[in-house]
Amino acid sequence: FGVVNNPDLVPFVPALAQAMQNLEEVPETVYQLSSTTFVQQVDACSLCIIEPLLTRAFADPKVAVKRQAAVIISNMSKLVEKPHEVEPFLIHLLPLLEKAADTVA
């Protein structure tokens, strides 16, 4: 998985790929990622592989899945060293996060 620069994400690449092929896998993959302690820097490559999962998680009807997606964003956002790299993803993820905050709270 040479495209993934973040060692925290490498073990999840197969599950992420599976979740993109099978929507039923999204909640479990989100749960696994939300239970992960991220310690490595988060960059555009990291978000590139996570963003489709988060988008699907925020579309899930289950409140718990949306909350876990928010946890992932919170955990990863603390490890962004170069904000300009992740800015393109914020345009898409921030409205989903805000909508979830309004409907979940």
Coordinates of C-alpha atoms in Angstrom, one line a residue:
F1 CA 0.0 0.0 0.0
G2 CA 2.7 2.4 -1.1
V3 CA 0.2 5.3 -1.6
V4 CA -0.6 5.5 2.1
N5 CA 2.0 7.5 3.9
N6 CA 0.4 7.3 7.4
P7 CA 1.5 4.1 9.2
D8 CA -1.6 4.4 11.4
L9 CA -3.8 3.8 8.4
V10 CA -1.9 1.0 6.6
P11 CA -3.6 -1.8 8.6
F12 CA -7.0 -0.4 7.6
V13 CA -6.5 -0.1 3.9
P14 CA -8.1 -3.5 3.1
A15 CA -11.1 -2.7 5.3
L16 CA -11.4 0.8 3.8
A17 CA -11.4 -0.7 0.3
Q18 CA -14.0 -3.3 1.3
A19 CA -16.2 -0.6 2.8
M20 CA -16.2 1.3 -0.4
Q21 CA -17.4 -1.8 -2.3
N22 CA -19.9 -2.8 0.3
L23 CA -21.9 -0.2 2.2
E24 CA -22.8 -2.7 4.9
E25 CA -19.1 -2.7 6.0
V26 CA -19.1 1.1 6.6
P27 CA -20.3 1.1 10.2
E28 CA -17.7 -1.6 11.3
T29 CA -14.9 0.2 9.5
V30 CA -15.8 3.5 11.1
Y31 CA -16.0 1.8 14.5
Q32 CA -12.5 0.3 14.1
L33 CA -11.0 3.7 12.9
S34 CA -12.7 5.6 15.7
S35 CA -11.1 3.3 18.2
T36 CA -7.7 3.9 16.8
T37 CA -5.2 6.2 18.5
F38 CA -3.6 8.2 15.7
V39 CA -0.1 9.4 16.3
Q40 CA 1.3 10.0 12.9
Q41 CA 1.0 13.3 10.9
V42 CA -2.2 13.5 8.9
D43 CA -1.7 14.8 5.3
A44 CA -3.6 14.9 2.1
C45 CA -2.9 11.3 1.3
S46 CA -4.3 10.2 4.6
L47 CA -7.5 12.1 4.1
C48 CA -7.7 11.0 0.5
I49 CA -8.2 7.4 1.6
I50 CA -10.4 8.3 4.6
E51 CA -12.7 10.9 3.1
P52 CA -15.0 8.5 1.1
L53 CA -15.6 6.5 4.2
L54 CA -16.4 9.5 6.3
T55 CA -18.8 10.8 3.6
R56 CA -20.6 7.5 3.7
A57 CA -20.6 7.4 7.5
F58 CA -22.3 10.8 7.7
A59 CA -24.9 9.5 5.3
D60 CA -25.6 6.5 7.5
P61 CA -29.0 6.7 9.3
K62 CA -27.5 5.5 12.5
V63 CA -26.5 8.3 14.9
A64 CA -23.7 6.2 16.4
V65 CA -22.0 5.9 13.0
K66 CA -22.1 9.7 12.5
R67 CA -20.7 10.3 16.0
Q68 CA -17.9 7.9 15.4
A69 CA -17.1 9.7 12.1
A70 CA -16.9 12.9 14.0
V71 CA -14.5 11.3 16.5
I72 CA -12.3 10.2 13.6
I73 CA -12.2 13.8 12.3
S74 CA -11.5 15.1 15.7
N75 CA -8.6 12.7 16.3
M76 CA -7.1 13.2 12.9
S77 CA -7.4 17.0 12.9
K78 CA -5.1 17.2 15.9
L79 CA -2.3 15.7 13.8
V80 CA -2.5 18.1 10.8
E81 CA 0.8 19.9 10.5
K82 CA 0.2 21.5 7.1
P83 CA -3.4 22.9 7.0
H84 CA -3.1 23.8 3.4
E85 CA -2.8 20.1 2.5
V86 CA -6.1 19.2 4.1
E87 CA -8.1 22.3 3.1
P88 CA -9.6 20.7 -0.1
F89 CA -11.1 18.0 2.1
L90 CA -12.6 20.5 4.6
I91 CA -14.8 22.0 1.8
H92 CA -16.6 18.6 1.6
L93 CA -16.3 17.3 5.2
L94 CA -17.1 20.4 7.2
P95 CA -20.7 20.8 6.0
L96 CA -21.3 17.1 6.7
L97 CA -19.8 17.5 10.2
E98 CA -21.9 20.6 10.8
K99 CA -25.1 18.9 9.6
A100 CA -24.4 15.9 11.8
A101 CA -23.7 18.2 14.8
D102 CA -27.2 19.8 14.3
T103 CA -29.0 16.5 13.9
V104 CA -27.1 14.3 16.4
A105 CA -26.9 16.6 19.3

